[in-house]
Amino acid sequence: NQTSKRLICQCRISPHLSRFKQLLYIRWKIYVLHLLCYTLIPAIILIASNTAI
């Protein structure tokens, strides 16, 4: 099951990239996703609630 997940990931990213670059790319995407979820979205909600008051 783990190998099939890895194969799916490798297919989505261009296969001629090195293993290190693939890992870096995946980690970067996860980092950006977490940045959006945990900082930008709460900040927007906070600003919106402050302007509503």
PDB file with SEQRES, HELIX, SHEET and CRYST1 records, atoms N, CA, C and O in Angstrom:
SEQRES   1 A   53  ASN GLN THR SER LYS ARG LEU ILE CYS GLN CYS ARG ILE          
SEQRES   2 A   53  SER PRO HIS LEU SER ARG PHE LYS GLN LEU LEU TYR ILE          
SEQRES   3 A   53  ARG TRP LYS ILE TYR VAL LEU HIS LEU LEU CYS TYR THR          
SEQRES   4 A   53  LEU ILE PRO ALA ILE ILE LEU ILE ALA SER ASN THR ALA          
SEQRES   5 A   53  ILE                                                          
HELIX    1 AA1 GLN A    2  ARG A   12  1                                  11    
HELIX    2 AA2 ARG A   19  LEU A   35  1                                  17    
HELIX    3 AA3 LEU A   36  LEU A   40  3                                   5    
HELIX    4 AA4 ILE A   41  ALA A   52  1                                  12    
CRYST1    1.000    1.000    1.000  90.00  90.00  90.00 P 1           1          
ATOM      1  N   ASN A   1       0.834  -1.207   0.000  1.00  0.00           N  
ATOM      2  CA  ASN A   1       0.000   0.000   0.000  1.00  0.00           C  
ATOM      3  C   ASN A   1       0.869   1.257   0.000  1.00  0.00           C  
ATOM      4  O   ASN A   1       0.587   2.223  -0.710  1.00  0.00           O  
ATOM      5  N   GLN A   2       1.929   1.227   0.809  1.00  0.00           N  
ATOM      6  CA  GLN A   2       2.847   2.374   0.895  1.00  0.00           C  
ATOM      7  C   GLN A   2       3.541   2.624  -0.445  1.00  0.00           C  
ATOM      8  O   GLN A   2       3.724   3.770  -0.854  1.00  0.00           O  
ATOM      9  N   THR A   3       3.925   1.541  -1.121  1.00  0.00           N  
ATOM     10  CA  THR A   3       4.609   1.701  -2.413  1.00  0.00           C  
ATOM     11  C   THR A   3       3.670   2.263  -3.472  1.00  0.00           C  
ATOM     12  O   THR A   3       4.090   3.055  -4.316  1.00  0.00           O  
ATOM     13  N   SER A   4       2.402   1.861  -3.436  1.00  0.00           N  
ATOM     14  CA  SER A   4       1.449   2.382  -4.418  1.00  0.00           C  
ATOM     15  C   SER A   4       1.224   3.874  -4.217  1.00  0.00           C  
ATOM     16  O   SER A   4       1.086   4.617  -5.189  1.00  0.00           O  
ATOM     17  N   LYS A   5       1.184   4.322  -2.956  1.00  0.00           N  
ATOM     18  CA  LYS A   5       1.050   5.752  -2.671  1.00  0.00           C  
ATOM     19  C   LYS A   5       2.250   6.516  -3.224  1.00  0.00           C  
ATOM     20  O   LYS A   5       2.106   7.591  -3.805  1.00  0.00           O  
ATOM     21  N   ARG A   6       3.429   5.942  -3.032  1.00  0.00           N  
ATOM     22  CA  ARG A   6       4.653   6.585  -3.502  1.00  0.00           C  
ATOM     23  C   ARG A   6       4.661   6.678  -5.028  1.00  0.00           C  
ATOM     24  O   ARG A   6       5.087   7.688  -5.589  1.00  0.00           O  
ATOM     25  N   LEU A   7       4.197   5.641  -5.686  1.00  0.00           N  
ATOM     26  CA  LEU A   7       4.125   5.636  -7.150  1.00  0.00           C  
ATOM     27  C   LEU A   7       3.161   6.694  -7.663  1.00  0.00           C  
ATOM     28  O   LEU A   7       3.437   7.360  -8.660  1.00  0.00           O  
ATOM     29  N   ILE A   8       2.034   6.848  -6.985  1.00  0.00           N  
ATOM     30  CA  ILE A   8       1.055   7.864  -7.386  1.00  0.00           C  
ATOM     31  C   ILE A   8       1.681   9.250  -7.272  1.00  0.00           C  
ATOM     32  O   ILE A   8       1.502  10.092  -8.152  1.00  0.00           O  
ATOM     33  N   CYS A   9       2.411   9.484  -6.188  1.00  0.00           N  
ATOM     34  CA  CYS A   9       3.083  10.775  -5.993  1.00  0.00           C  
ATOM     35  C   CYS A   9       4.106  11.021  -7.099  1.00  0.00           C  
ATOM     36  O   CYS A   9       4.189  12.122  -7.643  1.00  0.00           O  
ATOM     37  N   GLN A  10       4.876   9.997  -7.423  1.00  0.00           N  
ATOM     38  CA  GLN A  10       5.917  10.150  -8.433  1.00  0.00           C  
ATOM     39  C   GLN A  10       5.324  10.397  -9.815  1.00  0.00           C  
ATOM     40  O   GLN A  10       5.934  11.073 -10.643  1.00  0.00           O  
ATOM     41  N   CYS A  11       4.145   9.854 -10.061  1.00  0.00           N  
ATOM     42  CA  CYS A  11       3.513  10.063 -11.362  1.00  0.00           C  
ATOM     43  C   CYS A  11       3.031  11.502 -11.517  1.00  0.00           C  
ATOM     44  O   CYS A  11       3.103  12.081 -12.601  1.00  0.00           O  
ATOM     45  N   ARG A  12       2.538  12.069 -10.417  1.00  0.00           N  
ATOM     46  CA  ARG A  12       2.020  13.430 -10.489  1.00  0.00           C  
ATOM     47  C   ARG A  12       3.143  14.438 -10.706  1.00  0.00           C  
ATOM     48  O   ARG A  12       2.996  15.389 -11.473  1.00  0.00           O  
ATOM     49  N   ILE A  13       4.267  14.221 -10.023  1.00  0.00           N  
ATOM     50  CA  ILE A  13       5.438  15.083 -10.225  1.00  0.00           C  
ATOM     51  C   ILE A  13       6.223  14.469 -11.387  1.00  0.00           C  
ATOM     52  O   ILE A  13       6.214  13.253 -11.578  1.00  0.00           O  
ATOM     53  N   SER A  14       6.893  15.311 -12.151  1.00  0.00           N  
ATOM     54  CA  SER A  14       7.615  14.786 -13.312  1.00  0.00           C  
ATOM     55  C   SER A  14       8.648  13.737 -12.875  1.00  0.00           C  
ATOM     56  O   SER A  14       9.424  13.989 -11.954  1.00  0.00           O  
ATOM     57  N   PRO A  15       8.665  12.583 -13.514  1.00  0.00           N  
ATOM     58  CA  PRO A  15       9.480  11.454 -13.041  1.00  0.00           C  
ATOM     59  C   PRO A  15      10.985  11.632 -13.195  1.00  0.00           C  
ATOM     60  O   PRO A  15      11.755  10.902 -12.569  1.00  0.00           O  
ATOM     61  N   HIS A  16      11.421  12.587 -14.015  1.00  0.00           N  
ATOM     62  CA  HIS A  16      12.862  12.742 -14.218  1.00  0.00           C  
ATOM     63  C   HIS A  16      13.536  13.590 -13.136  1.00  0.00           C  
ATOM     64  O   HIS A  16      14.748  13.801 -13.183  1.00  0.00           O  
ATOM     65  N   LEU A  17      12.765  14.076 -12.168  1.00  0.00           N  
ATOM     66  CA  LEU A  17      13.364  14.787 -11.042  1.00  0.00           C  
ATOM     67  C   LEU A  17      14.054  13.795 -10.112  1.00  0.00           C  
ATOM     68  O   LEU A  17      13.645  12.639 -10.005  1.00  0.00           O  
ATOM     69  N   SER A  18      15.102  14.260  -9.445  1.00  0.00           N  
ATOM     70  CA  SER A  18      15.785  13.382  -8.498  1.00  0.00           C  
ATOM     71  C   SER A  18      14.922  13.170  -7.261  1.00  0.00           C  
ATOM     72  O   SER A  18      13.978  13.921  -7.016  1.00  0.00           O  
ATOM     73  N   ARG A  19      15.248  12.152  -6.493  1.00  0.00           N  
ATOM     74  CA  ARG A  19      14.467  11.807  -5.291  1.00  0.00           C  
ATOM     75  C   ARG A  19      14.465  12.975  -4.305  1.00  0.00           C  
ATOM     76  O   ARG A  19      13.438  13.271  -3.696  1.00  0.00           O  
ATOM     77  N   PHE A  20      15.606  13.634  -4.148  1.00  0.00           N  
ATOM     78  CA  PHE A  20      15.727  14.760  -3.220  1.00  0.00           C  
ATOM     79  C   PHE A  20      14.818  15.909  -3.630  1.00  0.00           C  
ATOM     80  O   PHE A  20      14.148  16.509  -2.790  1.00  0.00           O  
ATOM     81  N   LYS A  21      14.797  16.210  -4.916  1.00  0.00           N  
ATOM     82  CA  LYS A  21      13.951  17.304  -5.415  1.00  0.00           C  
ATOM     83  C   LYS A  21      12.476  16.979  -5.243  1.00  0.00           C  
ATOM     84  O   LYS A  21      11.677  17.866  -4.944  1.00  0.00           O  
ATOM     85  N   GLN A  22      12.103  15.704  -5.432  1.00  0.00           N  
ATOM     86  CA  GLN A  22      10.713  15.283  -5.223  1.00  0.00           C  
ATOM     87  C   GLN A  22      10.304  15.497  -3.774  1.00  0.00           C  
ATOM     88  O   GLN A  22       9.237  16.045  -3.498  1.00  0.00           O  
ATOM     89  N   LEU A  23      11.158  15.061  -2.846  1.00  0.00           N  
ATOM     90  CA  LEU A  23      10.861  15.229  -1.419  1.00  0.00           C  
ATOM     91  C   LEU A  23      10.764  16.698  -1.061  1.00  0.00           C  
ATOM     92  O   LEU A  23       9.881  17.101  -0.303  1.00  0.00           O  
ATOM     93  N   LEU A  24      11.667  17.498  -1.600  1.00  0.00           N  
ATOM     94  CA  LEU A  24      11.674  18.939  -1.338  1.00  0.00           C  
ATOM     95  C   LEU A  24      10.392  19.581  -1.858  1.00  0.00           C  
ATOM     96  O   LEU A  24       9.801  20.428  -1.188  1.00  0.00           O  
ATOM     97  N   TYR A  25       9.967  19.180  -3.041  1.00  0.00           N  
ATOM     98  CA  TYR A  25       8.742  19.704  -3.656  1.00  0.00           C  
ATOM     99  C   TYR A  25       7.510  19.367  -2.814  1.00  0.00           C  
ATOM    100  O   TYR A  25       6.660  20.224  -2.575  1.00  0.00           O  
ATOM    101  N   ILE A  26       7.424  18.108  -2.367  1.00  0.00           N  
ATOM    102  CA  ILE A  26       6.286  17.674  -1.548  1.00  0.00           C  
ATOM    103  C   ILE A  26       6.283  18.416  -0.218  1.00  0.00           C  
ATOM    104  O   ILE A  26       5.238  18.883   0.235  1.00  0.00           O  
ATOM    105  N   ARG A  27       7.470  18.525   0.417  1.00  0.00           N  
ATOM    106  CA  ARG A  27       7.560  19.237   1.696  1.00  0.00           C  
ATOM    107  C   ARG A  27       7.187  20.705   1.531  1.00  0.00           C  
ATOM    108  O   ARG A  27       6.539  21.273   2.410  1.00  0.00           O  
ATOM    109  N   TRP A  28       7.580  21.326   0.429  1.00  0.00           N  
ATOM    110  CA  TRP A  28       7.256  22.732   0.170  1.00  0.00           C  
ATOM    111  C   TRP A  28       5.749  22.920   0.028  1.00  0.00           C  
ATOM    112  O   TRP A  28       5.188  23.876   0.563  1.00  0.00           O  
ATOM    113  N   LYS A  29       5.092  22.010  -0.692  1.00  0.00           N  
ATOM    114  CA  LYS A  29       3.634  22.087  -0.856  1.00  0.00           C  
ATOM    115  C   LYS A  29       2.927  21.951   0.488  1.00  0.00           C  
ATOM    116  O   LYS A  29       1.972  22.676   0.765  1.00  0.00           O  
ATOM    117  N   ILE A  30       3.396  21.016   1.328  1.00  0.00           N  
ATOM    118  CA  ILE A  30       2.802  20.823   2.657  1.00  0.00           C  
ATOM    119  C   ILE A  30       3.022  22.072   3.504  1.00  0.00           C  
ATOM    120  O   ILE A  30       2.119  22.495   4.226  1.00  0.00           O  
ATOM    121  N   TYR A  31       4.222  22.670   3.422  1.00  0.00           N  
ATOM    122  CA  TYR A  31       4.540  23.879   4.179  1.00  0.00           C  
ATOM    123  C   TYR A  31       3.619  25.033   3.788  1.00  0.00           C  
ATOM    124  O   TYR A  31       3.097  25.735   4.655  1.00  0.00           O  
ATOM    125  N   VAL A  32       3.423  25.227   2.504  1.00  0.00           N  
ATOM    126  CA  VAL A  32       2.553  26.306   2.012  1.00  0.00           C  
ATOM    127  C   VAL A  32       1.112  26.071   2.461  1.00  0.00           C  
ATOM    128  O   VAL A  32       0.426  27.010   2.866  1.00  0.00           O  
ATOM    129  N   LEU A  33       0.654  24.824   2.390  1.00  0.00           N  
ATOM    130  CA  LEU A  33      -0.701  24.477   2.833  1.00  0.00           C  
ATOM    131  C   LEU A  33      -0.892  24.796   4.315  1.00  0.00           C  
ATOM    132  O   LEU A  33      -1.912  25.367   4.702  1.00  0.00           O  
ATOM    133  N   HIS A  34       0.090  24.428   5.144  1.00  0.00           N  
ATOM    134  CA  HIS A  34       0.009  24.709   6.575  1.00  0.00           C  
ATOM    135  C   HIS A  34       0.072  26.203   6.844  1.00  0.00           C  
ATOM    136  O   HIS A  34      -0.615  26.709   7.731  1.00  0.00           O  
ATOM    137  N   LEU A  35       0.894  26.907   6.079  1.00  0.00           N  
ATOM    138  CA  LEU A  35       0.995  28.362   6.226  1.00  0.00           C  
ATOM    139  C   LEU A  35      -0.355  29.014   5.961  1.00  0.00           C  
ATOM    140  O   LEU A  35      -0.784  29.895   6.706  1.00  0.00           O  
ATOM    141  N   LEU A  36      -1.020  28.576   4.900  1.00  0.00           N  
ATOM    142  CA  LEU A  36      -2.350  29.105   4.579  1.00  0.00           C  
ATOM    143  C   LEU A  36      -3.357  28.779   5.672  1.00  0.00           C  
ATOM    144  O   LEU A  36      -4.096  29.650   6.130  1.00  0.00           O  
ATOM    145  N   CYS A  37      -3.378  27.518   6.085  1.00  0.00           N  
ATOM    146  CA  CYS A  37      -4.401  27.073   7.039  1.00  0.00           C  
ATOM    147  C   CYS A  37      -4.227  27.687   8.417  1.00  0.00           C  
ATOM    148  O   CYS A  37      -5.210  28.074   9.048  1.00  0.00           O  
ATOM    149  N   TYR A  38      -2.987  27.784   8.895  1.00  0.00           N  
ATOM    150  CA  TYR A  38      -2.775  28.159  10.291  1.00  0.00           C  
ATOM    151  C   TYR A  38      -2.427  29.623  10.512  1.00  0.00           C  
ATOM    152  O   TYR A  38      -2.462  30.079  11.655  1.00  0.00           O  
ATOM    153  N   THR A  39      -2.097  30.372   9.483  1.00  0.00           N  
ATOM    154  CA  THR A  39      -1.786  31.788   9.699  1.00  0.00           C  
ATOM    155  C   THR A  39      -2.659  32.729   8.886  1.00  0.00           C  
ATOM    156  O   THR A  39      -3.251  33.650   9.449  1.00  0.00           O  
ATOM    157  N   LEU A  40      -2.755  32.526   7.600  1.00  0.00           N  
ATOM    158  CA  LEU A  40      -3.476  33.482   6.760  1.00  0.00           C  
ATOM    159  C   LEU A  40      -4.981  33.439   6.971  1.00  0.00           C  
ATOM    160  O   LEU A  40      -5.615  34.484   7.118  1.00  0.00           O  
ATOM    161  N   ILE A  41      -5.556  32.248   6.988  1.00  0.00           N  
ATOM    162  CA  ILE A  41      -7.013  32.132   7.157  1.00  0.00           C  
ATOM    163  C   ILE A  41      -7.468  32.657   8.524  1.00  0.00           C  
ATOM    164  O   ILE A  41      -8.428  33.426   8.568  1.00  0.00           O  
ATOM    165  N   PRO A  42      -6.824  32.281   9.654  1.00  0.00           N  
ATOM    166  CA  PRO A  42      -7.219  32.872  10.943  1.00  0.00           C  
ATOM    167  C   PRO A  42      -7.022  34.382  10.989  1.00  0.00           C  
ATOM    168  O   PRO A  42      -7.815  35.089  11.611  1.00  0.00           O  
ATOM    169  N   ALA A  43      -5.980  34.884  10.342  1.00  0.00           N  
ATOM    170  CA  ALA A  43      -5.751  36.335  10.308  1.00  0.00           C  
ATOM    171  C   ALA A  43      -6.881  37.040   9.566  1.00  0.00           C  
ATOM    172  O   ALA A  43      -7.346  38.092  10.005  1.00  0.00           O  
ATOM    173  N   ILE A  44      -7.319  36.480   8.464  1.00  0.00           N  
ATOM    174  CA  ILE A  44      -8.432  37.061   7.693  1.00  0.00           C  
ATOM    175  C   ILE A  44      -9.715  37.043   8.521  1.00  0.00           C  
ATOM    176  O   ILE A  44     -10.462  38.020   8.535  1.00  0.00           O  
ATOM    177  N   ILE A  45      -9.968  35.928   9.211  1.00  0.00           N  
ATOM    178  CA  ILE A  45     -11.164  35.820  10.064  1.00  0.00           C  
ATOM    179  C   ILE A  45     -11.106  36.856  11.186  1.00  0.00           C  
ATOM    180  O   ILE A  45     -12.109  37.500  11.492  1.00  0.00           O  
ATOM    181  N   LEU A  46      -9.942  37.014  11.790  1.00  0.00           N  
ATOM    182  CA  LEU A  46      -9.761  37.976  12.880  1.00  0.00           C  
ATOM    183  C   LEU A  46     -10.002  39.403  12.395  1.00  0.00           C  
ATOM    184  O   LEU A  46     -10.702  40.171  13.057  1.00  0.00           O  
ATOM    185  N   ILE A  47      -9.436  39.763  11.255  1.00  0.00           N  
ATOM    186  CA  ILE A  47      -9.621  41.108  10.689  1.00  0.00           C  
ATOM    187  C   ILE A  47     -11.092  41.333  10.331  1.00  0.00           C  
ATOM    188  O   ILE A  47     -11.641  42.405  10.588  1.00  0.00           O  
ATOM    189  N   ALA A  48     -11.720  40.330   9.743  1.00  0.00           N  
ATOM    190  CA  ALA A  48     -13.136  40.436   9.369  1.00  0.00           C  
ATOM    191  C   ALA A  48     -14.022  40.622  10.601  1.00  0.00           C  
ATOM    192  O   ALA A  48     -14.966  41.412  10.575  1.00  0.00           O  
ATOM    193  N   SER A  49     -13.723  39.900  11.670  1.00  0.00           N  
ATOM    194  CA  SER A  49     -14.535  40.030  12.887  1.00  0.00           C  
ATOM    195  C   SER A  49     -14.301  41.379  13.564  1.00  0.00           C  
ATOM    196  O   SER A  49     -15.217  41.931  14.174  1.00  0.00           O  
ATOM    197  N   ASN A  50     -13.095  41.909  13.462  1.00  0.00           N  
ATOM    198  CA  ASN A  50     -12.805  43.224  14.045  1.00  0.00           C  
ATOM    199  C   ASN A  50     -13.498  44.342  13.279  1.00  0.00           C  
ATOM    200  O   ASN A  50     -13.962  45.311  13.880  1.00  0.00           O  
ATOM    201  N   THR A  51     -13.571  44.217  11.967  1.00  0.00           N  
ATOM    202  CA  THR A  51     -14.243  45.252  11.172  1.00  0.00           C  
ATOM    203  C   THR A  51     -15.755  45.186  11.356  1.00  0.00           C  
ATOM    204  O   THR A  51     -16.442  46.198  11.217  1.00  0.00           O  
ATOM    205  N   ALA A  52     -16.277  43.998  11.669  1.00  0.00           N  
ATOM    206  CA  ALA A  52     -17.719  43.842  11.878  1.00  0.00           C  
ATOM    207  C   ALA A  52     -18.172  44.489  13.192  1.00  0.00           C  
ATOM    208  O   ALA A  52     -19.312  44.937  13.310  1.00  0.00           O  
ATOM    209  N   ILE A  53     -17.274  44.533  14.168  1.00  0.00           N  
ATOM    210  CA  ILE A  53     -17.638  45.085  15.493  1.00  0.00           C  
ATOM    211  C   ILE A  53     -17.777  46.597  15.447  1.00  0.00           C  
ATOM    212  O   ILE A  53     -18.076  47.221  16.464  1.00  0.00           O  
TER     213      ILE A  53                                                      
END                                                                             
